Amino acid sequence: MRWAILGTGGVSRRFVLGLRALPGHQALVAASRTPENARRFAQSLGCEAAESYEVAIGRAEVDAVYIATPPASHEALALTAIAAGKPCLVEKPIAANAAAAARIATAARGAGVFCMEALWTRFLPLMDRIRTLLAEERLGTLHSFDGAFHGAALPEGRSSLFDPGRGGGALLHRGVYPLSLARHLLGPVVELTAGGRMGATGVDEEAALLLRHASGALSTMRASIRTDGESAFVLNGTGGSLLVDAPIWRPFSARLVACHPVADSMAGGGKLEALRESGLVHGLKQRAGPALSLFRQLRGKGPQRITARFEGNGYQYQAAALAAAVREGQGESSIMPLDESIEIMALVDRARAVIANHEPSHGSGA
């Protein structure tokens, strides 16, 4: 496919570089709000520059459109691409709010044009492995998900991260990753509790969410654009836990830990309990920790390392998924369906409203 690239920021650059690992795909033309930015981008990456977004979309040679402008402009550009009959990949979040996401979905379905949110993490090889593990019930019945995405930034310059008018905030730029993964792996959300902190520029800079899924499973997640921290996720089930290593946005390794239920260790009492809780026994346990861990692994009870490396920088897998879907005549993606994109944005809308009003919420995520 020959791609029109809308937006010339860092994400667009990584997408274009990712296409180089995908035979038969190329960035044909790029456009920006500022034509000079488009020319610099095109010159550095070996594609053409267009004078406007509309000109880039309208090029007859363009087979698909990648949209990576600030979230507030996603809807208008997606609708333009759909009206032109061009399949489009819209960088996460698909829009600035659920209503805009729904309008994109309605337009795409009405025109019979493929459109998908570019939550690229869902398409990485490790996620294929995780979906296989779940289908094989290796984790048993899923009970919980815990994920976080922290990334410290400064509210300086022209960054859209801190601009409410362009769709800034921790939830839209960070929280959408764990939120989307939780929805993907644990199913629909029926209840949401949120808390967070608004910054001086009017965007949510910190957010924490607790979700209850229709299955009864619980998800917790945190997002920040002001602090650094661990950015990974964990799935817990009755049969085991899957600890997916950082970074949450581009994971390639995980540890599968089997669950071995035991009886109440405090039962018994008397001398046995006193010995078990003595400083001598706990001192021995702490000194022998590494050896015990190795022993458990040799007995097959230790963590199982799972590795699924990606080629290139990983951005090309979502482009390959779009191309395959279009080739097969699919209306939308089975891995990233439009209804899920709308639902995720509805959850983001609800959480942002709660954080902005500094009020606890126990309402539905719908």
Short mmCIF file of C-alpha atoms in Angstrom, two decimals:
data_model
loop_
_atom_site.label_atom_id
_atom_site.label_comp_id
_atom_site.label_asym_id
_atom_site.label_seq_id
_atom_site.Cartn_x
_atom_site.Cartn_y
_atom_site.Cartn_z
CA MET A 1 0.00 0.00 0.00
CA ARG A 2 1.01 3.59 -0.65
CA TRP A 3 0.24 5.74 2.37
CA ALA A 4 -0.64 9.37 2.93
CA ILE A 5 0.78 10.48 6.27
CA LEU A 6 -1.21 13.22 8.03
CA GLY A 7 0.81 14.84 10.79
CA THR A 8 4.57 15.13 10.94
CA GLY A 9 5.37 14.59 14.62
CA GLY A 10 7.41 11.85 16.25
CA VAL A 11 4.70 9.18 15.99
CA SER A 12 4.37 9.75 12.24
CA ARG A 13 8.12 9.44 11.84
CA ARG A 14 8.13 6.13 13.69
CA PHE A 15 5.22 4.84 11.60
CA VAL A 16 7.01 5.69 8.34
CA LEU A 17 10.21 4.03 9.57
CA GLY A 18 8.17 1.01 10.64
CA LEU A 19 6.75 0.64 7.12
CA ARG A 20 10.27 -0.09 5.90
CA ALA A 21 10.00 -3.51 7.56
CA LEU A 22 6.83 -4.27 5.56
CA PRO A 23 7.47 -5.26 1.92
CA GLY A 24 5.21 -3.54 -0.57
CA HIS A 25 4.34 -0.61 1.69
CA GLN A 26 5.65 2.93 1.49
CA ALA A 27 4.91 6.44 2.66
CA LEU A 28 4.02 8.22 -0.56
CA VAL A 29 3.07 11.68 0.63
CA ALA A 30 3.01 13.65 3.90
CA ALA A 31 1.02 16.67 5.01
CA SER A 32 1.01 18.99 8.01
CA ARG A 33 -0.83 22.07 9.23
CA THR A 34 2.35 23.88 8.19
CA PRO A 35 3.53 23.12 4.62
CA GLU A 36 7.14 23.79 5.63
CA ASN A 37 6.93 21.04 8.26
CA ALA A 38 5.61 18.68 5.61
CA ARG A 39 8.51 19.53 3.31
CA ARG A 40 11.11 18.91 6.02
CA PHE A 41 9.44 15.65 7.02
CA ALA A 42 9.21 14.44 3.42
CA GLN A 43 12.80 15.36 2.64
CA SER A 44 14.17 13.51 5.67
CA LEU A 45 12.11 10.35 5.07
CA GLY A 46 12.13 10.10 1.29
CA CYS A 47 8.51 10.84 0.44
CA GLU A 48 6.61 13.70 -1.21
CA ALA A 49 5.06 16.69 0.52
CA ALA A 50 1.52 17.95 0.01
CA GLU A 51 0.34 21.52 0.56
CA SER A 52 -2.61 20.40 2.70
CA TYR A 53 -4.23 17.38 4.30
CA GLU A 54 -6.97 17.40 1.67
CA VAL A 55 -4.47 17.36 -1.19
CA ALA A 56 -2.62 14.40 0.35
CA ILE A 57 -5.84 12.43 0.85
CA GLY A 58 -7.02 13.22 -2.67
CA ARG A 59 -3.92 11.91 -4.42
CA ALA A 60 -5.10 9.17 -6.80
CA GLU A 61 -2.07 6.99 -6.01
CA VAL A 62 -2.82 6.92 -2.27
CA ASP A 63 -4.18 3.57 -1.11
CA ALA A 64 -4.55 4.30 2.62
CA VAL A 65 -4.34 7.19 5.06
CA TYR A 66 -2.54 7.30 8.42
CA ILE A 67 -3.73 10.06 10.76
CA ALA A 68 -1.38 11.12 13.56
CA THR A 69 -2.35 14.71 14.24
CA PRO A 70 -3.50 15.88 17.72
CA PRO A 71 -6.65 14.00 18.82
CA ALA A 72 -8.98 16.98 18.43
CA SER A 73 -8.43 16.93 14.64
CA HIS A 74 -8.83 13.16 14.13
CA GLU A 75 -12.55 13.26 13.41
CA ALA A 76 -12.44 15.84 10.63
CA LEU A 77 -9.52 14.16 8.89
CA ALA A 78 -10.98 10.66 9.24
CA LEU A 79 -14.29 11.84 7.78
CA THR A 80 -12.42 13.44 4.86
CA ALA A 81 -10.52 10.22 4.17
CA ILE A 82 -13.67 8.11 4.43
CA ALA A 83 -15.54 10.45 2.06
CA ALA A 84 -12.69 9.98 -0.42
CA GLY A 85 -13.04 6.21 -0.11
CA LYS A 86 -9.60 5.78 1.45
CA PRO A 87 -9.08 3.18 4.22
CA CYS A 88 -7.72 4.95 7.26
CA LEU A 89 -5.69 4.13 10.32
CA VAL A 90 -6.36 6.72 13.04
CA GLU A 91 -3.74 7.07 15.75
CA LYS A 92 -4.94 6.43 19.28
CA PRO A 93 -7.09 7.82 20.71
CA ILE A 94 -9.36 7.52 17.69
CA ALA A 95 -11.00 10.85 18.57
CA ALA A 96 -11.21 13.45 21.32
CA ASN A 97 -14.42 11.96 22.75
CA ALA A 98 -16.94 9.15 22.33
CA ALA A 99 -19.38 11.19 20.24
CA ALA A 100 -16.67 11.95 17.68
CA ALA A 101 -15.58 8.31 17.65
CA ALA A 102 -19.17 7.24 16.99
CA ARG A 103 -19.47 9.68 14.08
CA ILE A 104 -16.30 8.24 12.52
CA ALA A 105 -17.66 4.69 12.90
CA THR A 106 -21.04 5.65 11.42
CA ALA A 107 -19.40 7.31 8.42
CA ALA A 108 -17.04 4.39 7.78
CA ARG A 109 -19.82 1.81 7.98
CA GLY A 110 -22.16 3.90 5.85
CA ALA A 111 -19.53 4.34 3.14
CA GLY A 112 -18.21 0.79 3.35
CA VAL A 113 -14.69 2.10 4.01
CA PHE A 114 -12.33 0.35 6.39
CA CYS A 115 -11.33 2.43 9.42
CA MET A 116 -9.42 1.38 12.52
CA GLU A 117 -7.90 2.95 15.62
CA ALA A 118 -4.12 2.64 15.61
CA LEU A 119 -3.70 1.06 19.04
CA TRP A 120 -0.63 -0.68 17.68
CA THR A 121 0.13 -2.67 20.84
CA ARG A 122 -2.80 -5.02 20.13
CA PHE A 123 -1.10 -6.17 16.90
CA LEU A 124 2.36 -7.03 18.24
CA PRO A 125 3.52 -10.68 18.22
CA LEU A 126 3.41 -10.92 22.04
CA MET A 127 -0.28 -10.03 22.02
CA ASP A 128 -0.90 -12.93 19.62
CA ARG A 129 0.80 -15.20 22.17
CA ILE A 130 -1.28 -13.77 25.00
CA ARG A 131 -4.53 -14.30 23.10
CA THR A 132 -3.46 -17.92 22.46
CA LEU A 133 -2.71 -18.45 26.17
CA LEU A 134 -6.14 -17.15 27.09
CA ALA A 135 -7.86 -19.30 24.45
CA GLU A 136 -6.04 -22.32 25.92
CA GLU A 137 -7.22 -21.24 29.40
CA ARG A 138 -3.66 -21.24 30.71
CA LEU A 139 -4.64 -18.53 33.20
CA GLY A 140 -7.94 -20.14 34.11
CA THR A 141 -10.75 -17.70 34.81
CA LEU A 142 -9.47 -14.12 34.62
CA HIS A 143 -10.04 -12.14 37.79
CA SER A 144 -7.97 -8.97 37.42
CA PHE A 145 -5.79 -6.69 35.31
CA ASP A 146 -3.37 -4.08 36.63
CA GLY A 147 -1.58 -1.71 34.27
CA ALA A 148 0.13 1.66 34.19
CA PHE A 149 1.69 4.08 31.74
CA HIS A 150 3.79 6.89 33.19
CA GLY A 151 5.78 9.35 31.11
CA ALA A 152 7.05 12.61 32.54
CA ALA A 153 6.82 15.69 30.32
CA LEU A 154 7.03 19.44 30.85
CA PRO A 155 4.19 21.82 29.94
CA GLU A 156 6.42 23.87 27.69
CA GLY A 157 6.45 24.78 24.03
CA ARG A 158 3.63 23.70 21.74
CA SER A 159 3.11 20.16 23.02
CA SER A 160 -0.45 18.93 22.60
CA LEU A 161 -0.01 16.86 25.79
CA PHE A 162 -0.96 19.88 27.91
CA ASP A 163 -3.37 21.56 25.49
CA PRO A 164 -7.06 20.81 26.20
CA GLY A 165 -8.04 22.33 22.86
CA ARG A 166 -6.02 19.73 20.98
CA GLY A 167 -6.96 16.74 23.12
CA GLY A 168 -4.26 16.67 25.76
CA GLY A 169 -4.14 14.86 29.08
CA ALA A 170 -2.89 11.69 30.73
CA LEU A 171 -5.95 9.61 29.87
CA LEU A 172 -5.92 10.32 26.15
CA HIS A 173 -2.16 10.03 25.70
CA ARG A 174 -1.16 7.44 28.33
CA GLY A 175 -4.19 5.86 29.98
CA VAL A 176 -5.73 4.72 26.70
CA TYR A 177 -3.09 1.95 26.52
CA PRO A 178 -3.91 0.06 29.75
CA LEU A 179 -7.59 0.91 29.34
CA SER A 180 -7.72 -0.52 25.82
CA LEU A 181 -5.76 -3.62 26.81
CA ALA A 182 -8.00 -4.26 29.83
CA ARG A 183 -11.11 -3.99 27.64
CA HIS A 184 -9.55 -6.22 24.98
CA LEU A 185 -8.52 -8.98 27.39
CA LEU A 186 -11.28 -8.90 30.03
CA GLY A 187 -14.30 -7.79 28.02
CA PRO A 188 -16.92 -5.03 28.36
CA VAL A 189 -16.82 -2.63 31.30
CA VAL A 190 -19.97 -2.06 33.35
CA GLU A 191 -18.73 0.17 36.16
CA LEU A 192 -16.01 2.78 36.55
CA THR A 193 -14.49 4.59 39.53
CA ALA A 194 -11.97 7.35 38.80
CA GLY A 195 -9.72 9.83 40.52
CA GLY A 196 -6.94 12.11 39.42
CA ARG A 197 -5.44 15.57 39.33
CA MET A 198 -6.00 18.41 36.91
CA GLY A 199 -3.06 20.56 35.91
CA ALA A 200 -2.75 24.30 35.49
CA THR A 201 -3.33 24.11 31.72
CA GLY A 202 -6.70 22.38 32.18
CA VAL A 203 -5.83 18.77 31.32
CA ASP A 204 -5.77 15.70 33.54
CA GLU A 205 -2.11 15.16 34.44
CA GLU A 206 -2.63 12.12 36.71
CA ALA A 207 -5.40 9.53 36.59
CA ALA A 208 -6.28 6.32 38.40
CA LEU A 209 -9.17 4.06 37.37
CA LEU A 210 -10.92 1.04 38.84
CA LEU A 211 -13.12 -0.89 36.41
CA ARG A 212 -15.56 -3.75 36.88
CA HIS A 213 -16.10 -5.88 33.79
CA ALA A 214 -19.28 -7.70 32.86
CA SER A 215 -17.49 -10.96 33.68
CA GLY A 216 -16.96 -9.78 37.26
CA ALA A 217 -13.22 -9.23 36.74
CA LEU A 218 -11.62 -6.03 38.04
CA SER A 219 -9.07 -3.76 36.39
CA THR A 220 -6.92 -1.07 37.96
CA MET A 221 -4.81 1.38 36.00
CA ARG A 222 -2.81 4.54 36.38
CA ALA A 223 -1.60 7.16 33.93
CA SER A 224 0.59 10.23 34.23
CA ILE A 225 2.18 12.87 32.01
CA ARG A 226 4.12 14.38 34.92
CA THR A 227 5.90 11.42 36.55
CA ASP A 228 7.93 8.43 35.46
CA GLY A 229 7.29 4.96 36.80
CA GLU A 230 6.81 1.34 35.85
CA SER A 231 4.77 1.02 32.65
CA ALA A 232 3.71 -2.60 32.38
CA PHE A 233 0.69 -4.79 33.06
CA VAL A 234 -0.32 -7.97 34.88
CA LEU A 235 -3.16 -10.42 34.22
CA ASN A 236 -4.30 -12.61 37.10
CA GLY A 237 -6.48 -15.69 36.86
CA THR A 238 -7.39 -18.79 38.83
CA GLY A 239 -4.77 -20.78 36.91
CA GLY A 240 -1.90 -18.33 37.01
CA SER A 241 -0.60 -14.83 36.43
CA LEU A 242 0.99 -13.24 33.38
CA LEU A 243 3.46 -10.46 34.17
CA VAL A 244 4.02 -8.52 30.96
CA ASP A 245 7.31 -6.64 31.03
CA ALA A 246 7.64 -2.95 30.23
CA PRO A 247 7.11 -1.04 28.08
CA ILE A 248 3.35 -1.44 28.03
CA TRP A 249 3.09 0.20 24.62
CA ARG A 250 5.63 -2.14 22.94
CA PRO A 251 6.02 -5.34 25.01
CA PHE A 252 7.89 -8.39 23.77
CA SER A 253 8.39 -10.52 26.89
CA ALA A 254 6.37 -11.81 29.82
CA ARG A 255 6.53 -14.27 32.72
CA LEU A 256 3.85 -16.88 33.19
CA VAL A 257 3.52 -17.93 36.83
CA ALA A 258 1.30 -20.92 37.61
CA CYS A 259 -1.14 -20.65 40.49
CA HIS A 260 -0.78 -23.29 43.23
CA PRO A 261 -3.61 -22.80 45.76
CA VAL A 262 -2.70 -23.76 49.32
CA ALA A 263 -4.60 -24.22 52.54
CA ASP A 264 -4.60 -21.50 55.18
CA SER A 265 -0.98 -21.35 56.33
CA MET A 266 -2.01 -19.95 59.74
CA ALA A 267 -3.99 -23.05 60.62
CA GLY A 268 -2.61 -25.42 63.27
CA GLY A 269 -1.36 -23.12 65.99
CA GLY A 270 0.82 -24.30 68.87
CA LYS A 271 4.53 -25.10 68.55
CA LEU A 272 4.36 -25.60 64.75
CA GLU A 273 2.97 -22.09 64.26
CA ALA A 274 5.56 -20.62 66.64
CA LEU A 275 8.38 -22.32 64.71
CA ARG A 276 6.98 -21.28 61.33
CA GLU A 277 6.84 -17.63 62.39
CA SER A 278 10.17 -17.58 64.22
CA GLY A 279 13.04 -15.33 63.28
CA LEU A 280 15.19 -18.39 62.65
CA VAL A 281 12.90 -19.83 59.96
CA HIS A 282 12.30 -16.49 58.26
CA GLY A 283 16.01 -15.70 58.35
CA LEU A 284 16.75 -18.99 56.59
CA LYS A 285 14.07 -18.29 54.00
CA GLN A 286 15.54 -14.89 53.19
CA ARG A 287 19.10 -16.20 52.92
CA ALA A 288 18.01 -19.14 50.76
CA GLY A 289 15.71 -17.08 48.51
CA PRO A 290 17.74 -17.34 45.26
CA ALA A 291 18.37 -21.06 45.78
CA LEU A 292 14.68 -21.72 46.47
CA SER A 293 13.73 -19.81 43.34
CA LEU A 294 16.12 -21.90 41.26
CA PHE A 295 14.81 -25.07 42.90
CA ARG A 296 11.22 -24.13 42.03
CA GLN A 297 12.22 -23.48 38.41
CA LEU A 298 13.97 -26.86 38.17
CA ARG A 299 10.79 -28.50 39.49
CA GLY A 300 8.80 -26.69 36.82
CA LYS A 301 7.06 -24.44 39.33
CA GLY A 302 8.94 -21.25 38.59
CA PRO A 303 7.99 -18.52 36.11
CA GLN A 304 7.93 -19.50 32.45
CA ARG A 305 9.58 -16.90 30.26
CA ILE A 306 7.63 -16.00 27.13
CA THR A 307 9.33 -13.99 24.41
CA ALA A 308 7.82 -12.83 21.12
CA ARG A 309 10.16 -10.36 19.46
CA PHE A 310 8.89 -7.89 16.87
CA GLU A 311 10.59 -6.95 13.63
CA GLY A 312 11.63 -3.39 12.86
CA ASN A 313 10.21 -0.93 15.37
CA GLY A 314 6.85 -2.72 15.62
CA TYR A 315 4.70 -0.02 14.03
CA GLN A 316 4.22 -1.99 10.82
CA TYR A 317 2.01 -4.75 12.26
CA GLN A 318 -1.07 -2.51 12.41
CA ALA A 319 -0.45 -1.43 8.81
CA ALA A 320 -0.21 -5.09 7.78
CA ALA A 321 -3.49 -5.80 9.61
CA LEU A 322 -5.25 -2.98 7.76
CA ALA A 323 -3.91 -4.17 4.40
CA ALA A 324 -4.99 -7.76 5.07
CA ALA A 325 -8.48 -6.66 6.16
CA VAL A 326 -8.95 -4.49 3.09
CA ARG A 327 -7.69 -7.27 0.83
CA GLU A 328 -10.17 -9.72 2.39
CA GLY A 329 -13.06 -7.26 2.15
CA GLN A 330 -13.55 -6.86 5.91
CA GLY A 331 -15.57 -3.89 7.10
CA GLU A 332 -13.47 -3.41 10.23
CA SER A 333 -10.88 -5.10 12.42
CA SER A 334 -11.73 -8.06 14.65
CA ILE A 335 -8.79 -7.18 16.92
CA MET A 336 -9.57 -3.45 17.17
CA PRO A 337 -13.29 -3.10 16.30
CA LEU A 338 -14.85 0.33 16.13
CA ASP A 339 -17.39 -0.39 18.86
CA GLU A 340 -14.54 -1.01 21.29
CA SER A 341 -12.91 2.26 20.30
CA ILE A 342 -16.20 4.04 21.04
CA GLU A 343 -16.62 2.25 24.37
CA ILE A 344 -13.08 3.10 25.44
CA MET A 345 -13.64 6.76 24.60
CA ALA A 346 -16.90 6.71 26.62
CA LEU A 347 -14.90 5.47 29.60
CA VAL A 348 -12.30 8.19 29.07
CA ASP A 349 -15.05 10.82 28.85
CA ARG A 350 -16.58 9.63 32.12
CA ALA A 351 -13.24 9.48 33.92
CA ARG A 352 -12.18 12.95 32.74
CA ALA A 353 -15.49 14.42 33.88
CA VAL A 354 -15.03 12.91 37.33
CA ILE A 355 -11.46 14.15 37.63
CA ALA A 356 -12.42 17.64 36.45
CA ASN A 357 -15.24 17.83 38.99
CA HIS A 358 -13.19 16.29 41.82
CA GLU A 359 -16.10 14.02 42.65
CA PRO A 360 -16.12 10.25 43.24
CA SER A 361 -18.01 8.24 40.64
CA HIS A 362 -19.66 4.85 40.67
CA GLY A 363 -21.63 5.24 37.44
CA SER A 364 -21.71 3.04 34.38
CA GLY A 365 -18.92 3.39 31.86
CA ALA A 366 -21.43 3.49 29.00
#
